Protein backbone atom coordinates (compact mmCIF):
# COMPACT_ATOMS: atom_id res chain seq x y z
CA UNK A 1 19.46 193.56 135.91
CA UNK A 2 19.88 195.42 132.55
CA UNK A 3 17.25 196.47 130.69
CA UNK A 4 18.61 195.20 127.35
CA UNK A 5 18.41 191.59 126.43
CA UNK A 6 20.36 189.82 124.18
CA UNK A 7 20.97 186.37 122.55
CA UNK A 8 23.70 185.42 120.37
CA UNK A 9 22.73 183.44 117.44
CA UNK A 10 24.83 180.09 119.20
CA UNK A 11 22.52 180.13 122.24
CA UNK A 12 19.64 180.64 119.84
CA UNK A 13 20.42 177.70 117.99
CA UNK A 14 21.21 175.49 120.92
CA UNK A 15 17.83 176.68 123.14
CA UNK A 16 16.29 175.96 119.73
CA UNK A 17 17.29 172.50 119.37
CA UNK A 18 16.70 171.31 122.63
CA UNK A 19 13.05 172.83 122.66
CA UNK A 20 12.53 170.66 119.56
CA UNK A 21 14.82 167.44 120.10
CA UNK A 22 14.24 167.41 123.95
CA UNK A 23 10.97 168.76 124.62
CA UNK A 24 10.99 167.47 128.01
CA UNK A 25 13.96 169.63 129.22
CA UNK A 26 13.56 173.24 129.76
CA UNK A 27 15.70 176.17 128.80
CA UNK A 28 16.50 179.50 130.72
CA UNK A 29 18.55 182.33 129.98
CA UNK A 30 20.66 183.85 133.11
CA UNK A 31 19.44 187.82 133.64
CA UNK A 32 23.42 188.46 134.09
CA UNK A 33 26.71 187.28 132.78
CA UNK A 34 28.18 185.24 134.88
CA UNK A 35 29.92 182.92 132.70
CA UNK A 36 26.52 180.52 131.57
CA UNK A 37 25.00 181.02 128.97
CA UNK A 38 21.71 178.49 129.33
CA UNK A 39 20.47 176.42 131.99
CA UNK A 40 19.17 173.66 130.96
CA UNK A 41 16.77 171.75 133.93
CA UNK A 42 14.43 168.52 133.62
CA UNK A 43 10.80 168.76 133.13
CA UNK A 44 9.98 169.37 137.18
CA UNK A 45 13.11 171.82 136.99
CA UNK A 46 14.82 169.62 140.27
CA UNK A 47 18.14 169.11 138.31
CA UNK A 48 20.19 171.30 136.19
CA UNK A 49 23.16 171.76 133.72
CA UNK A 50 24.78 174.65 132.77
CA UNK A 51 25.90 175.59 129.20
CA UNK A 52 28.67 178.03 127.78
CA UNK A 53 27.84 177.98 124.52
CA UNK A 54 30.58 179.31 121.45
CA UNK A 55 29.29 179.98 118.08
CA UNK A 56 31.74 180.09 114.65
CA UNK A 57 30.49 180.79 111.24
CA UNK A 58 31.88 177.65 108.64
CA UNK A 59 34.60 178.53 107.15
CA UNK A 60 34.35 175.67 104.73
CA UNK A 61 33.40 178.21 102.10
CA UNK A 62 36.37 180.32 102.30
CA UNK A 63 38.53 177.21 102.90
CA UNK A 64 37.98 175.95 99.34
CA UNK A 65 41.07 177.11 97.74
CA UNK A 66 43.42 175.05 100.50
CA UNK A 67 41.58 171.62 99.47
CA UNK A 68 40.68 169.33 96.59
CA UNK A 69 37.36 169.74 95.29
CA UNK A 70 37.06 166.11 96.47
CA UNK A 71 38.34 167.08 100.40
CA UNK A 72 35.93 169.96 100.33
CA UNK A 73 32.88 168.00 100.00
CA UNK A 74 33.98 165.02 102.70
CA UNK A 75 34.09 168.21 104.96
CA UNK A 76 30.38 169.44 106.42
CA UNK A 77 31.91 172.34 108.14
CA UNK A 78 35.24 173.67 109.50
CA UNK A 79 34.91 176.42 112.92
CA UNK A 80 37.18 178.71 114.33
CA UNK A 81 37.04 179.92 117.70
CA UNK A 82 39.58 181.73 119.72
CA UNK A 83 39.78 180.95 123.33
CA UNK A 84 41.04 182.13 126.50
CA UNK A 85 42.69 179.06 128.72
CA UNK A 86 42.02 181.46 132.12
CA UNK A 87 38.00 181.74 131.00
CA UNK A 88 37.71 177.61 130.26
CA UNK A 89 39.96 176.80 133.56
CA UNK A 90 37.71 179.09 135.80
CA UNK A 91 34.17 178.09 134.48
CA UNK A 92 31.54 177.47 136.07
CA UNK A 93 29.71 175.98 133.40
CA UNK A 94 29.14 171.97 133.50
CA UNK A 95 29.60 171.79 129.39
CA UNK A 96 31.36 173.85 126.65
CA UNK A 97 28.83 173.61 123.40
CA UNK A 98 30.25 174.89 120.51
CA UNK A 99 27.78 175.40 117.49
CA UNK A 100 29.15 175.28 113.93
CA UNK A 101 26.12 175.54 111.02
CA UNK A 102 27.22 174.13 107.84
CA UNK A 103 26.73 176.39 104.98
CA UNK A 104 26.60 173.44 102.59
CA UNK A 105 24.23 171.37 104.51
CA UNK A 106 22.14 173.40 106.09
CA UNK A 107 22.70 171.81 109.30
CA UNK A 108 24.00 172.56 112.65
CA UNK A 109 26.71 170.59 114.90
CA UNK A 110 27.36 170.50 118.19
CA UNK A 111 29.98 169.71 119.88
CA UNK A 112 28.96 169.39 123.88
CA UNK A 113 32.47 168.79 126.15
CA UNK A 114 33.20 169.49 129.31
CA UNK A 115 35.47 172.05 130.11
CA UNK A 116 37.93 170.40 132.19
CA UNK A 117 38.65 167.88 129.19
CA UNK A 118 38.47 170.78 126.75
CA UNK A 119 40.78 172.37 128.68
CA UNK A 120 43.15 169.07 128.91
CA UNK A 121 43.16 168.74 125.18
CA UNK A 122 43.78 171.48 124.18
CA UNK A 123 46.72 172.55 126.58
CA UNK A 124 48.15 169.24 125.14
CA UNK A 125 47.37 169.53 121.34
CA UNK A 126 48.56 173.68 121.29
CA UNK A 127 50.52 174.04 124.82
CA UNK A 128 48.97 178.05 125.19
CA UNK A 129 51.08 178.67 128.31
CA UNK A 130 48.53 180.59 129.61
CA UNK A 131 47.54 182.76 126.74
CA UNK A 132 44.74 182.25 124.05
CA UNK A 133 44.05 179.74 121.95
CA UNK A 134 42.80 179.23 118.67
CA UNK A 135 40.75 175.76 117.63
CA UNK A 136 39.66 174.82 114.07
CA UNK A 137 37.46 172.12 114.66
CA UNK A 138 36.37 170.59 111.60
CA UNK A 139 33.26 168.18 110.68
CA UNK A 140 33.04 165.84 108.39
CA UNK A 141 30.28 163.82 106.34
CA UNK A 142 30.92 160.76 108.19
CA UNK A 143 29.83 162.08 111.44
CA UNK A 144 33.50 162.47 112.74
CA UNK A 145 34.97 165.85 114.74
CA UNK A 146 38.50 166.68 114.49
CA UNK A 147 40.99 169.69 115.99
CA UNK A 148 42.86 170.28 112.95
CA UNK A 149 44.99 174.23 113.44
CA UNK A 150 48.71 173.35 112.86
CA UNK A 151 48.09 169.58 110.76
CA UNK A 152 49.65 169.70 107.87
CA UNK A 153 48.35 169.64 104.25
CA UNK A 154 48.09 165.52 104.19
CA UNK A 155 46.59 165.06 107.60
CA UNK A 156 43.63 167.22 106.48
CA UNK A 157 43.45 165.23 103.61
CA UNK A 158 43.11 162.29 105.65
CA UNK A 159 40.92 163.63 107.72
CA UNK A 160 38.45 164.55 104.70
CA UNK A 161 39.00 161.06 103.71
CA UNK A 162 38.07 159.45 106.47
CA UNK A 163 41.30 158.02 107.54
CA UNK A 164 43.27 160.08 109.98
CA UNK A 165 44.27 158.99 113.51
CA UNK A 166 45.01 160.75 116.73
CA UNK A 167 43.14 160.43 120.19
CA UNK A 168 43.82 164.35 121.15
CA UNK A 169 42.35 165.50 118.10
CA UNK A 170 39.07 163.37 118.26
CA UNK A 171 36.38 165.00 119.31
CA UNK A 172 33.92 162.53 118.04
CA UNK A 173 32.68 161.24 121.01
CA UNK A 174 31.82 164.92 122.08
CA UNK A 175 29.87 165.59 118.30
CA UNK A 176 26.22 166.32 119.21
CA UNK A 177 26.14 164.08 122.48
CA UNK A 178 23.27 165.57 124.05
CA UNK A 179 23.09 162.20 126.22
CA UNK A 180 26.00 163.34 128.78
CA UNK A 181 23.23 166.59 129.23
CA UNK A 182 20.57 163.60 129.55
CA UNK A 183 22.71 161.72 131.88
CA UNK A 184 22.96 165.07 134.09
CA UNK A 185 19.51 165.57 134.24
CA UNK A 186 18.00 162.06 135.11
């Protein structure tokens, strides 16, 4: 074991929030890498789900010049991460929790997928062929997740107003749903 200890400011704010939203679930950090992040384990610590957790600042801030004033506000925050398809096909981890704060809110998504079906969208939204990927995922006001690197101009407009469709790029059902980790652990 090293002697230095360290905690990135995603699995600081996802240890956080489940000490405070999910008190009866308890949260340990690995002593090595070994691809997981946090385990998370019920309150008699008999059953257990492991977390890689990904962190992006919001871009939404930067991003301002690309929108309407109008499309900026629908948006709560807009991530970037970029990933490597070898690291989410080999992982050991049961979910994928990527944390994007929102400058302009002042609060704190996350998106909680597994990787196999992170994995599956993405290879079918980008097609990597093996080689990194980047993902802008995007949040909006109305509670909805989106993958939006290569839409054009309109379809973010859409998206910011609430009216854009397209299965792949829906990651709604995977915005702050803690209950597949609850699910795990009953």
């Amino acid at each position: 074991m090293k002697p230095l200890f360290t905690l990135h400011a995603g699995e600081y704010l996802v240890g956080s929030h489940i000490e405070h939203c999910y008190r009866q679930w308890n949260v340990w950090v690995p002593s090595k890498d070994t691809g997981i992040d946090l385990l998370v384990t019920d309150s008699q610590n008999r059953r257990s789900v492991s977390l890689q957790v990904k962190f992006s600042k919001d871009f939404s801030p930067t991003s301002r010049r690309d929108s309407s004033i109008k499309d900026y506000l629908m948006v709560m925050a807009r991530g970037w991460w970029t990933l490597d398809e070898k690291k989410i096909r080999a992982s050991n981890a049961d979910f994928w929790v990527f944390v994007l704060p929102s400058f302009l809110e002042h609060r704190t998504s996350f998106i909680v997928i597994p990787p196999k079906e992170l994995l599956r969208r993405l290879r079918a939204i980008h097609d990597p062929g093996g080689k990194r990927i980047h993902s802008y995922l995007w949040v909006t006001k109305s509670k909805r997740c989106w993958e939006t690197r290569d839409l054009k101009k309109n379809d973010l407009k859409r998206i910011a107003e609430d009216c854009f469709s397209d299965e792949l790029r829906d990651f709604s059902i995977f915005l702050n749903a803690w209950e597949q980790i609850e699910k795990n652990l009953k």
